[in-house]
Amino acid sequence: MLRIREDRQAVARRIEIARVAVGAMLSLLAVAYWTVQIVRGDYYFSLSENNRIRAVKITAPRGYVLDRQGVPLVENEPAYTLHLYRREAKDLDASVAFIVDLLGLNPEAVRSRVERGRRDPEFVPIPIAENLGIEEVAAVQARAAEHPEFAITVSQRRLYKHAGAAAHALGYLSEATPEQIKNSNNAYGVGDWIGQKGVEAAYERLLAGVSGERRVIVDSHGREVAEEARLEATPGQNLFLTLDAKLQDVAEEYFKDKVGSVVALDPRTGEILALVSSPSYDPNWFTRRVTAAEWNGLLENPDRPLQNRAIQNMYSPGSVIKPFLAYGALARGLVDPEWRVFCPGHATFYGREFHCHKKGGHGSVNLRDAIKESCDVYFYTLGQKLGVDRIHEILTGFGFGTPTGVDLAFEKAGLVPSEEWARTKRGARWYPSETISVAIGQGPLLVTSMQIARGLAALLEGGRLPTPHLFYSSQDPRTGAQLRYKAEFVDGPGIAPEKLAIVKNGMWAVVNEPGGTAYGSRAQGIEMGGKTGTAQVVGHDTTIKADADKSRLDTHAWFAGFAPVSDPQIVVVVFVENGGHGNLAAAPLAKALVEARFGTGAPAAAPPVPSVRAAATDRQGVARATRRETP
Amino acid sequence: MIAGTLPGGRRIDLVVLGCALGLAALGVLFVASATTGTRFQGLAARQAIWIAVGLCAMVAAILFDYRMLLKFSFAIYCACLLPLVYLLAFGARIANVRSWIRFGQFQFQPAELAKIATALLVAYLFENEDDGRLRTSAIFKLGVIVGLPVLLVFLQPDVGLALTFLPLIFVGLYFGGLPAKGWVAIFLIVAVVAGAGWFLLKDYQKARIGTFLNPDADVLGSGYQVRQSKIAVGSGGFSGKGFRGGTQSQLRFLPVQHTDFILAVIAEEWGFLGVILVLGLFAALFLRALKLAQTARDRGGVFLVLGLTGMMFFSVVINASMMIGLAPTTGIPLPFVSYGGSSVATTFLAIGLILGVQYRRFANA
């Protein structure tokens, strides 16, 4: 009994020690939890917040682009993309087989996309097919119960409503390039669309709006459970262009089978009413992701459809330069309006013979008739009187040789030669005989269509150079508040009205008097003035001989016109590459455009801006993806 | 002494009972929190049923004389080990482990019952090892008695459950009075066996131990559980995010949150206060049970209480350490609180045995 008692005491002592040990152990645990929960609590709290909250970008609906009357040119349309959620798929192969069969997709393409998607975390959906049709969307959604792994998301895609129309004015969207992302200061990321060229690029910030953000709560599968906070996107501004869809259509139609460009603008403000560069391309290609074949087709086309010929290509102006030189000579008092030159069909300058386009000659012509009949011998003589430096002074005064500042990128400056230019830039001295060529718009002189349009506007409108522009107004789609473009001008030569009248009279005669070079293109119901041009194809640095064969078929056809003559409201410059003669190839379109501009009757002054508010509100929030069921 | 009176005028300890019931209630509450809205919805009700089953077993264990159980402990031990053998031979794998026997829509883990049976047999062993020194033969017997079920469960393979038997060896050796040189010898043996055992572990088991030693090495693999659990616990702060307000648990970042990681749910939703509540209840339960062991009327009763309490204490410490990365994730549930019918029911059975020893503490009872 005693033995047992002693043993009980020993056990009892050990139990006392065990009690202390148990208490100490649990206290230590409490201390450990204190460290994790109290000392490091904030750290772990932020980790748990990061765990559950994801920031999802809300892409702002991009503003529409409309013409000056409110005719929509560019809109957005819903684009449906099919995604595969791997976590929902019981058997990936069976899912792939199902969708390939349902939508008739290319099995290899789908499988390779799934393979690529496997590298991402499991909750990241794999895009399977883009741009589904509405029937395909319905087919997928009808099977949603059996195949929850497939989901359709809706996004907004740019829609250029008239395919290739005005493509060079509008530009296109594409995914931001690495440089654009780098330069955007985090505003753009991989896969974001950004305007390339045209007004899409020029007014990117206005059109794009400001993207918003949703802070969503996700579960451990990355599935959205709830939305915690939402910063709405600011939709992009709607952009009204100065373009007139009616005139644009007429010009597009004319250039369907031709290469060249058209610029029509309002000489009083510089508003561009029509802008065509042909051949064109369909900007929708880029938003649908260009196929390799389409891309190569665009790049390999020798006519370079992506180039905007009205501002990026430089040509010899030919005879359309004559009215500028005529006015310049008159204004400087170098010639009298009744100063006459006898044209026998050719003339000799500096020991070389130069031909007039009219073999038999024009006889005795004064300044007005020289313009009307485009007498080369008159202008050779005039050019000799002016000299190249004065020609340079006159033409640069009308804006040649410098970019017009139009709101489009990649504009060329052109080239107006001078003795200094020959010495410093060309490295070969100026030959006086070259001046004779320049006087009829040949030689090293190079211009863009846009420059001719602006120069003519300046000549007709008191000498200041209106900056051509496509921006008419912008409109906030939510408030309707508008921002109007205020016309800008660059100082130019002052215009003496009585001297201008003589030149204008000559240009009137070109179209409206028998014997005028464009008499066949008289406009109905409105008086149009203008000047034809037929330019030989020359290289930028080639000095061509004035006696080169003018009957070559590959001459470029020019026509620069305006109407009405008494109070010009439109300037039209038509250029047809290898089109033959300006009177035949170019002037008829100018006539058609002028008739379209005034044909409906009274000239519309400042057309009211119609509201596109209804259209704008209904597209807000459309970009939200179809909600997925969360179990 | 706080005590309740049973019919017949005898008292049972209300501290132990109260702590057990309190913990079980917390368990039901947080199993509900962790499973509502998931595919595990409804498990809280099941847990409540199992608690009721456990309470019946507890009452039976109180009323039934534990001395009878000790007397027949070898037979009980053999009876409880048989299903383990059966499972290894014929059992269906559930979650890759052969440890469950199905009864209709309920499943039972016979290993849980084997824990009780083993504790009984160990107590019976020490009932007769009463001459004040621990003989080598007793140590050998202890090793075999505990080693056999450990081996059977280890082969299922359920390492966590197998580990929960081991405190019985420690209880036997320590309270049996192993001298210092004995501890040294055992330490050396364990070191050698552990070294050899490393080669027997499955790859995922090695990975878990590796993860425990360096949790940041594999954030999305086995380190994920530890990391998410730590975030859950830590983000709870002092007073928690509120019941059912835990983002880690409600958004299911926590792994097996209603079973092994239930304490992380409590820590996230009720904060440090919740943890203190749980640890406090366990502390009261264990300290009280040890006190009761001292008052047992015989040596078998002392060792029965010590063995059962030791196993529970071990589970609590390992489980609570697991949550904050202080122990490897071994699949050891938190007694009373974690979801798991067999675990809850047999834990209440163990409480019944402890209370039975206390109930019969007077020699004349």
PDB file of N, CA, C and O in Angstrom, chain A residues 3 7-8 11-12 14-19 22 25-26 29-30 32-34 36-38 41 44-45 48 51-52 217-220, chain B residues 130-131 174-175 177 228 230 233-235 237-238 241 247-248 251-253 263 267 271-272 275 283 287 290-291 294 296 299 320 323:
ATOM      1  N   ARG A   3       3.872   1.508  -1.049  1.00  0.00           N
ATOM      2  CA  ARG A   3       4.566   1.594  -2.326  1.00  0.00           C
ATOM      3  C   ARG A   3       3.699   2.327  -3.375  1.00  0.00           C
ATOM      4  O   ARG A   3       4.142   3.224  -4.068  1.00  0.00           O
ATOM      5  N   ASP A   7       4.160   5.921  -5.282  1.00  0.00           N
ATOM      6  CA  ASP A   7       4.069   6.017  -6.730  1.00  0.00           C
ATOM      7  C   ASP A   7       3.019   7.038  -7.162  1.00  0.00           C
ATOM      8  O   ASP A   7       3.249   7.828  -8.057  1.00  0.00           O
ATOM      9  N   ARG A   8       1.880   7.050  -6.503  1.00  0.00           N
ATOM     10  CA  ARG A   8       0.839   8.027  -6.821  1.00  0.00           C
ATOM     11  C   ARG A   8       1.361   9.445  -6.662  1.00  0.00           C
ATOM     12  O   ARG A   8       1.055  10.331  -7.457  1.00  0.00           O
ATOM     13  N   VAL A  11       3.500  10.256  -9.635  1.00  0.00           N
ATOM     14  CA  VAL A  11       2.647  10.558 -10.803  1.00  0.00           C
ATOM     15  C   VAL A  11       2.001  11.919 -10.638  1.00  0.00           C
ATOM     16  O   VAL A  11       1.966  12.724 -11.581  1.00  0.00           O
ATOM     17  N   ALA A  12       1.536  12.170  -9.384  1.00  0.00           N
ATOM     18  CA  ALA A  12       0.882  13.455  -9.141  1.00  0.00           C
ATOM     19  C   ALA A  12       1.849  14.600  -9.389  1.00  0.00           C
ATOM     20  O   ALA A  12       1.477  15.645  -9.952  1.00  0.00           O
ATOM     21  N   ARG A  14       4.393  14.554 -11.474  1.00  0.00           N
ATOM     22  CA  ARG A  14       4.572  14.670 -12.928  1.00  0.00           C
ATOM     23  C   ARG A  14       3.362  15.352 -13.585  1.00  0.00           C
ATOM     24  O   ARG A  14       3.506  16.113 -14.539  1.00  0.00           O
ATOM     25  N   ILE A  15       2.188  15.051 -13.028  1.00  0.00           N
ATOM     26  CA  ILE A  15       0.990  15.712 -13.586  1.00  0.00           C
ATOM     27  C   ILE A  15       1.057  17.208 -13.340  1.00  0.00           C
ATOM     28  O   ILE A  15       0.712  18.008 -14.235  1.00  0.00           O
ATOM     29  N   GLU A  16       1.543  17.615 -12.165  1.00  0.00           N
ATOM     30  CA  GLU A  16       1.679  19.050 -11.900  1.00  0.00           C
ATOM     31  C   GLU A  16       2.607  19.701 -12.916  1.00  0.00           C
ATOM     32  O   GLU A  16       2.322  20.764 -13.462  1.00  0.00           O
ATOM     33  N   ILE A  17       3.733  19.018 -13.181  1.00  0.00           N
ATOM     34  CA  ILE A  17       4.676  19.536 -14.190  1.00  0.00           C
ATOM     35  C   ILE A  17       3.985  19.614 -15.556  1.00  0.00           C
ATOM     36  O   ILE A  17       4.092  20.615 -16.286  1.00  0.00           O
ATOM     37  N   ALA A  18       3.222  18.533 -15.874  1.00  0.00           N
ATOM     38  CA  ALA A  18       2.522  18.504 -17.168  1.00  0.00           C
ATOM     39  C   ALA A  18       1.538  19.663 -17.263  1.00  0.00           C
ATOM     40  O   ALA A  18       1.383  20.267 -18.340  1.00  0.00           O
ATOM     41  N   ARG A  19       0.879  19.996 -16.152  1.00  0.00           N
ATOM     42  CA  ARG A  19      -0.091  21.110 -16.192  1.00  0.00           C
ATOM     43  C   ARG A  19       0.615  22.412 -16.533  1.00  0.00           C
ATOM     44  O   ARG A  19       0.133  23.206 -17.335  1.00  0.00           O
ATOM     45  N   VAL A  22       1.505  22.266 -20.173  1.00  0.00           N
ATOM     46  CA  VAL A  22       0.337  22.504 -21.043  1.00  0.00           C
ATOM     47  C   VAL A  22      -0.008  23.987 -21.069  1.00  0.00           C
ATOM     48  O   VAL A  22      -0.220  24.576 -22.147  1.00  0.00           O
ATOM     49  N   MET A  25       2.624  25.847 -23.034  1.00  0.00           N
ATOM     50  CA  MET A  25       2.530  25.559 -24.470  1.00  0.00           C
ATOM     51  C   MET A  25       1.402  26.368 -25.113  1.00  0.00           C
ATOM     52  O   MET A  25       1.577  26.996 -26.175  1.00  0.00           O
ATOM     53  N   LEU A  26       0.230  26.345 -24.463  1.00  0.00           N
ATOM     54  CA  LEU A  26      -0.909  27.071 -25.026  1.00  0.00           C
ATOM     55  C   LEU A  26      -0.658  28.583 -24.981  1.00  0.00           C
ATOM     56  O   LEU A  26      -1.059  29.314 -25.892  1.00  0.00           O
ATOM     57  N   LEU A  29       1.460  29.450 -27.879  1.00  0.00           N
ATOM     58  CA  LEU A  29       0.629  29.504 -29.091  1.00  0.00           C
ATOM     59  C   LEU A  29      -0.104  30.842 -29.169  1.00  0.00           C
ATOM     60  O   LEU A  29      -0.180  31.467 -30.227  1.00  0.00           O
ATOM     61  N   ALA A  30      -0.636  31.277 -28.031  1.00  0.00           N
ATOM     62  CA  ALA A  30      -1.355  32.553 -28.002  1.00  0.00           C
ATOM     63  C   ALA A  30      -0.428  33.692 -28.412  1.00  0.00           C
ATOM     64  O   ALA A  30      -0.806  34.588 -29.183  1.00  0.00           O
ATOM     65  N   ALA A  32       2.190  33.389 -30.320  1.00  0.00           N
ATOM     66  CA  ALA A  32       2.431  33.242 -31.758  1.00  0.00           C
ATOM     67  C   ALA A  32       1.283  33.863 -32.563  1.00  0.00           C
ATOM     68  O   ALA A  32       1.494  34.568 -33.551  1.00  0.00           O
ATOM     69  N   TYR A  33       0.054  33.592 -32.121  1.00  0.00           N
ATOM     70  CA  TYR A  33      -1.101  34.169 -32.824  1.00  0.00           C
ATOM     71  C   TYR A  33      -1.104  35.692 -32.667  1.00  0.00           C
ATOM     72  O   TYR A  33      -1.494  36.413 -33.584  1.00  0.00           O
ATOM     73  N   TRP A  34      -0.685  36.180 -31.514  1.00  0.00           N
ATOM     74  CA  TRP A  34      -0.598  37.628 -31.298  1.00  0.00           C
ATOM     75  C   TRP A  34       0.358  38.249 -32.334  1.00  0.00           C
ATOM     76  O   TRP A  34       0.040  39.266 -32.950  1.00  0.00           O
ATOM     77  N   VAL A  36       1.170  37.082 -35.270  1.00  0.00           N
ATOM     78  CA  VAL A  36       0.623  37.030 -36.631  1.00  0.00           C
ATOM     79  C   VAL A  36      -0.557  38.000 -36.775  1.00  0.00           C
ATOM     80  O   VAL A  36      -0.664  38.718 -37.767  1.00  0.00           O
ATOM     81  N   GLN A  37      -1.420  38.027 -35.775  1.00  0.00           N
ATOM     82  CA  GLN A  37      -2.677  38.771 -35.938  1.00  0.00           C
ATOM     83  C   GLN A  37      -2.583  40.236 -35.556  1.00  0.00           C
ATOM     84  O   GLN A  37      -3.231  41.074 -36.171  1.00  0.00           O
ATOM     85  N   ILE A  38      -1.786  40.539 -34.547  1.00  0.00           N
ATOM     86  CA  ILE A  38      -1.736  41.923 -34.080  1.00  0.00           C
ATOM     87  C   ILE A  38      -0.486  42.618 -34.622  1.00  0.00           C
ATOM     88  O   ILE A  38      -0.561  43.656 -35.261  1.00  0.00           O
ATOM     89  N   GLY A  41      -0.632  42.078 -38.370  1.00  0.00           N
ATOM     90  CA  GLY A  41      -2.022  42.039 -38.861  1.00  0.00           C
ATOM     91  C   GLY A  41      -2.250  42.885 -40.089  1.00  0.00           C
ATOM     92  O   GLY A  41      -2.887  42.444 -41.049  1.00  0.00           O
ATOM     93  N   TYR A  44      -0.872  41.246 -43.256  1.00  0.00           N
ATOM     94  CA  TYR A  44      -1.698  40.156 -43.767  1.00  0.00           C
ATOM     95  C   TYR A  44      -3.051  40.657 -44.248  1.00  0.00           C
ATOM     96  O   TYR A  44      -3.647  40.098 -45.164  1.00  0.00           O
ATOM     97  N   PHE A  45      -3.531  41.748 -43.636  1.00  0.00           N
ATOM     98  CA  PHE A  45      -4.811  42.284 -44.106  1.00  0.00           C
ATOM     99  C   PHE A  45      -4.667  42.794 -45.539  1.00  0.00           C
ATOM    100  O   PHE A  45      -5.520  42.543 -46.391  1.00  0.00           O
ATOM    101  N   SER A  48      -4.699  39.942 -47.830  1.00  0.00           N
ATOM    102  CA  SER A  48      -6.021  39.353 -48.058  1.00  0.00           C
ATOM    103  C   SER A  48      -6.843  40.249 -48.975  1.00  0.00           C
ATOM    104  O   SER A  48      -7.642  39.769 -49.767  1.00  0.00           O
ATOM    105  N   ASN A  51      -5.691  39.597 -52.401  1.00  0.00           N
ATOM    106  CA  ASN A  51      -6.218  38.304 -52.800  1.00  0.00           C
ATOM    107  C   ASN A  51      -7.574  38.445 -53.442  1.00  0.00           C
ATOM    108  O   ASN A  51      -7.868  37.839 -54.452  1.00  0.00           O
ATOM    109  N   ARG A  52      -8.406  39.290 -52.852  1.00  0.00           N
ATOM    110  CA  ARG A  52      -9.818  39.220 -53.227  1.00  0.00           C
ATOM    111  C   ARG A  52     -10.216  40.302 -54.211  1.00  0.00           C
ATOM    112  O   ARG A  52     -11.287  40.248 -54.788  1.00  0.00           O
ATOM    113  N   ILE A 217     -14.636  41.837 -56.539  1.00  0.00           N
ATOM    114  CA  ILE A 217     -14.224  40.822 -55.576  1.00  0.00           C
ATOM    115  C   ILE A 217     -14.261  39.485 -56.294  1.00  0.00           C
ATOM    116  O   ILE A 217     -15.258  39.140 -56.932  1.00  0.00           O
ATOM    117  N   VAL A 218     -13.158  38.768 -56.222  1.00  0.00           N
ATOM    118  CA  VAL A 218     -13.101  37.478 -56.890  1.00  0.00           C
ATOM    119  C   VAL A 218     -12.864  36.396 -55.856  1.00  0.00           C
ATOM    120  O   VAL A 218     -12.338  36.654 -54.782  1.00  0.00           O
ATOM    121  N   ASP A 219     -13.272  35.178 -56.206  1.00  0.00           N
ATOM    122  CA  ASP A 219     -12.991  34.068 -55.306  1.00  0.00           C
ATOM    123  C   ASP A 219     -11.650  33.459 -55.691  1.00  0.00           C
ATOM    124  O   ASP A 219     -10.950  33.966 -56.562  1.00  0.00           O
ATOM    125  N   SER A 220     -11.300  32.358 -55.013  1.00  0.00           N
ATOM    126  CA  SER A 220      -9.965  31.807 -55.233  1.00  0.00           C
ATOM    127  C   SER A 220      -9.813  31.258 -56.642  1.00  0.00           C
ATOM    128  O   SER A 220      -8.714  31.007 -57.090  1.00  0.00           O
TER     129      SER A 220
ATOM    130  N   ASP B 130       3.077  -1.091 -11.682  1.00  0.00           N
ATOM    131  CA  ASP B 130       2.850  -0.172 -10.576  1.00  0.00           C
ATOM    132  C   ASP B 130       3.933  -0.268  -9.517  1.00  0.00           C
ATOM    133  O   ASP B 130       3.731   0.118  -8.380  1.00  0.00           O
ATOM    134  N   ASP B 131       5.119  -0.764  -9.908  1.00  0.00           N
ATOM    135  CA  ASP B 131       6.110  -0.919  -8.853  1.00  0.00           C
ATOM    136  C   ASP B 131       7.122   0.224  -8.829  1.00  0.00           C
ATOM    137  O   ASP B 131       8.223   0.096  -8.317  1.00  0.00           O
ATOM    138  N   TYR B 174       6.598   9.074 -19.880  1.00  0.00           N
ATOM    139  CA  TYR B 174       6.816  10.156 -18.932  1.00  0.00           C
ATOM    140  C   TYR B 174       6.149   9.876 -17.587  1.00  0.00           C
ATOM    141  O   TYR B 174       6.798   9.897 -16.546  1.00  0.00           O
ATOM    142  N   PHE B 175       4.859   9.564 -17.643  1.00  0.00           N
ATOM    143  CA  PHE B 175       4.153   9.367 -16.377  1.00  0.00           C
ATOM    144  C   PHE B 175       4.512   8.031 -15.761  1.00  0.00           C
ATOM    145  O   PHE B 175       4.395   7.833 -14.566  1.00  0.00           O
ATOM    146  N   GLY B 177       7.489   7.030 -15.621  1.00  0.00           N
ATOM    147  CA  GLY B 177       8.703   7.299 -14.879  1.00  0.00           C
ATOM    148  C   GLY B 177       9.977   6.882 -15.570  1.00  0.00           C
ATOM    149  O   GLY B 177      10.894   6.331 -14.974  1.00  0.00           O
ATOM    150  N   GLN B 228      -2.062  30.857 -47.540  1.00  0.00           N
ATOM    151  CA  GLN B 228      -3.433  31.367 -47.466  1.00  0.00           C
ATOM    152  C   GLN B 228      -3.950  31.320 -46.036  1.00  0.00           C
ATOM    153  O   GLN B 228      -4.682  32.198 -45.594  1.00  0.00           O
ATOM    154  N   LYS B 230      -2.125  31.526 -43.299  1.00  0.00           N
ATOM    155  CA  LYS B 230      -1.483  32.607 -42.540  1.00  0.00           C
ATOM    156  C   LYS B 230      -2.141  33.951 -42.854  1.00  0.00           C
ATOM    157  O   LYS B 230      -2.339  34.789 -41.965  1.00  0.00           O
ATOM    158  N   VAL B 233      -5.441  34.067 -40.986  1.00  0.00           N
ATOM    159  CA  VAL B 233      -5.266  34.304 -39.552  1.00  0.00           C
ATOM    160  C   VAL B 233      -4.831  35.748 -39.316  1.00  0.00           C
ATOM    161  O   VAL B 233      -5.439  36.478 -38.527  1.00  0.00           O
ATOM    162  N   GLY B 234      -3.781  36.154 -40.033  1.00  0.00           N
ATOM    163  CA  GLY B 234      -3.214  37.477 -39.802  1.00  0.00           C
ATOM    164  C   GLY B 234      -4.188  38.594 -40.116  1.00  0.00           C
ATOM    165  O   GLY B 234      -4.295  39.580 -39.382  1.00  0.00           O
ATOM    166  N   SER B 235      -4.950  38.419 -41.192  1.00  0.00           N
ATOM    167  CA  SER B 235      -5.847  39.501 -41.594  1.00  0.00           C
ATOM    168  C   SER B 235      -7.025  39.656 -40.638  1.00  0.00           C
ATOM    169  O   SER B 235      -7.743  40.650 -40.681  1.00  0.00           O
ATOM    170  N   GLY B 237      -6.770  40.120 -37.509  1.00  0.00           N
ATOM    171  CA  GLY B 237      -6.434  41.182 -36.562  1.00  0.00           C
ATOM    172  C   GLY B 237      -6.945  40.886 -35.165  1.00  0.00           C
ATOM    173  O   GLY B 237      -7.064  39.724 -34.764  1.00  0.00           O
ATOM    174  N   PHE B 238      -7.284  41.932 -34.436  1.00  0.00           N
ATOM    175  CA  PHE B 238      -7.659  41.752 -33.041  1.00  0.00           C
ATOM    176  C   PHE B 238      -9.073  41.191 -32.899  1.00  0.00           C
ATOM    177  O   PHE B 238      -9.297  40.226 -32.181  1.00  0.00           O
ATOM    178  N   LYS B 241     -13.010  39.944 -38.838  1.00  0.00           N
ATOM    179  CA  LYS B 241     -13.789  40.607 -39.879  1.00  0.00           C
ATOM    180  C   LYS B 241     -15.289  40.381 -39.699  1.00  0.00           C
ATOM    181  O   LYS B 241     -16.087  40.764 -40.543  1.00  0.00           O
ATOM    182  N   THR B 247     -12.913  37.141 -45.767  1.00  0.00           N
ATOM    183  CA  THR B 247     -12.780  37.058 -47.235  1.00  0.00           C
ATOM    184  C   THR B 247     -11.985  35.823 -47.629  1.00  0.00           C
ATOM    185  O   THR B 247     -12.257  35.208 -48.651  1.00  0.00           O
ATOM    186  N   GLN B 248     -11.009  35.468 -46.841  1.00  0.00           N
ATOM    187  CA  GLN B 248     -10.187  34.304 -47.183  1.00  0.00           C
ATOM    188  C   GLN B 248     -11.029  33.029 -47.173  1.00  0.00           C
ATOM    189  O   GLN B 248     -10.873  32.174 -48.018  1.00  0.00           O
ATOM    190  N   LEU B 251     -14.454  33.428 -49.695  1.00  0.00           N
ATOM    191  CA  LEU B 251     -14.100  33.370 -51.116  1.00  0.00           C
ATOM    192  C   LEU B 251     -13.242  32.145 -51.416  1.00  0.00           C
ATOM    193  O   LEU B 251     -12.673  32.023 -52.482  1.00  0.00           O
ATOM    194  N   ARG B 252     -13.136  31.284 -50.410  1.00  0.00           N
ATOM    195  CA  ARG B 252     -12.504  29.967 -50.574  1.00  0.00           C
ATOM    196  C   ARG B 252     -11.048  30.017 -50.989  1.00  0.00           C
ATOM    197  O   ARG B 252     -10.606  29.240 -51.806  1.00  0.00           O
ATOM    198  N   PHE B 253     -10.322  30.981 -50.425  1.00  0.00           N
ATOM    199  CA  PHE B 253      -8.878  30.936 -50.629  1.00  0.00           C
ATOM    200  C   PHE B 253      -8.254  29.905 -49.692  1.00  0.00           C
ATOM    201  O   PHE B 253      -7.174  29.414 -49.926  1.00  0.00           O
ATOM    202  N   LEU B 263      -9.805  26.541 -37.597  1.00  0.00           N
ATOM    203  CA  LEU B 263      -9.299  27.555 -36.671  1.00  0.00           C
ATOM    204  C   LEU B 263      -8.894  28.830 -37.423  1.00  0.00           C
ATOM    205  O   LEU B 263      -9.033  29.942 -36.887  1.00  0.00           O
ATOM    206  N   ALA B 267     -10.116  32.459 -36.631  1.00  0.00           N
ATOM    207  CA  ALA B 267      -9.133  33.525 -36.432  1.00  0.00           C
ATOM    208  C   ALA B 267      -9.405  34.691 -37.375  1.00  0.00           C
ATOM    209  O   ALA B 267      -9.185  35.844 -37.031  1.00  0.00           O
ATOM    210  N   GLY B 271     -11.042  37.056 -35.115  1.00  0.00           N
ATOM    211  CA  GLY B 271      -9.783  37.680 -34.750  1.00  0.00           C
ATOM    212  C   GLY B 271      -9.064  36.992 -33.602  1.00  0.00           C
ATOM    213  O   GLY B 271      -9.318  35.829 -33.267  1.00  0.00           O
ATOM    214  N   PHE B 272      -8.155  37.747 -33.004  1.00  0.00           N
ATOM    215  CA  PHE B 272      -7.358  37.224 -31.889  1.00  0.00           C
ATOM    216  C   PHE B 272      -8.261  36.832 -30.729  1.00  0.00           C
ATOM    217  O   PHE B 272      -8.008  35.846 -30.028  1.00  0.00           O
ATOM    218  N   VAL B 275      -9.447  33.381 -31.230  1.00  0.00           N
ATOM    219  CA  VAL B 275      -8.369  32.414 -30.980  1.00  0.00           C
ATOM    220  C   VAL B 275      -8.190  32.211 -29.481  1.00  0.00           C
ATOM    221  O   VAL B 275      -8.076  31.076 -28.994  1.00  0.00           O
ATOM    222  N   ALA B 283      -7.415  25.179 -22.873  1.00  0.00           N
ATOM    223  CA  ALA B 283      -6.554  25.241 -21.686  1.00  0.00           C
ATOM    224  C   ALA B 283      -7.340  24.808 -20.442  1.00  0.00           C
ATOM    225  O   ALA B 283      -6.877  23.977 -19.652  1.00  0.00           O
ATOM    226  N   LEU B 287      -6.266  21.507 -18.388  1.00  0.00           N
ATOM    227  CA  LEU B 287      -5.789  21.666 -17.007  1.00  0.00           C
ATOM    228  C   LEU B 287      -6.744  20.971 -16.041  1.00  0.00           C
ATOM    229  O   LEU B 287      -6.321  20.330 -15.074  1.00  0.00           O
ATOM    230  N   LEU B 290      -6.333  17.151 -16.304  1.00  0.00           N
ATOM    231  CA  LEU B 290      -5.129  16.679 -15.598  1.00  0.00           C
ATOM    232  C   LEU B 290      -5.366  16.653 -14.092  1.00  0.00           C
ATOM    233  O   LEU B 290      -4.907  15.750 -13.383  1.00  0.00           O
ATOM    234  N   LYS B 291      -6.107  17.665 -13.628  1.00  0.00           N
ATOM    235  CA  LYS B 291      -6.454  17.706 -12.204  1.00  0.00           C
ATOM    236  C   LYS B 291      -7.280  16.472 -11.834  1.00  0.00           C
ATOM    237  O   LYS B 291      -7.067  15.824 -10.815  1.00  0.00           O
ATOM    238  N   GLN B 294      -5.424  13.297 -11.263  1.00  0.00           N
ATOM    239  CA  GLN B 294      -4.814  13.133  -9.947  1.00  0.00           C
ATOM    240  C   GLN B 294      -5.782  12.517  -8.950  1.00  0.00           C
ATOM    241  O   GLN B 294      -5.369  11.883  -7.985  1.00  0.00           O
ATOM    242  N   ALA B 296      -8.133  10.311  -9.626  1.00  0.00           N
ATOM    243  CA  ALA B 296      -8.681   8.995 -10.009  1.00  0.00           C
ATOM    244  C   ALA B 296      -8.412   7.994  -8.917  1.00  0.00           C
ATOM    245  O   ALA B 296      -7.419   8.086  -8.177  1.00  0.00           O
ATOM    246  N   ARG B 299      -4.728   3.480 -10.602  1.00  0.00           N
ATOM    247  CA  ARG B 299      -3.678   3.794 -11.562  1.00  0.00           C
ATOM    248  C   ARG B 299      -4.157   3.671 -13.010  1.00  0.00           C
ATOM    249  O   ARG B 299      -3.818   4.474 -13.890  1.00  0.00           O
ATOM    250  N   ALA B 320      -3.157  23.958 -34.241  1.00  0.00           N
ATOM    251  CA  ALA B 320      -3.058  25.411 -34.100  1.00  0.00           C
ATOM    252  C   ALA B 320      -1.732  25.919 -34.669  1.00  0.00           C
ATOM    253  O   ALA B 320      -1.671  27.029 -35.214  1.00  0.00           O
ATOM    254  N   MET B 323      -1.821  26.258 -38.603  1.00  0.00           N
ATOM    255  CA  MET B 323      -2.508  27.420 -39.179  1.00  0.00           C
ATOM    256  C   MET B 323      -1.553  28.558 -39.490  1.00  0.00           C
ATOM    257  O   MET B 323      -1.752  29.314 -40.428  1.00  0.00           O
TER     258      MET B 323
END
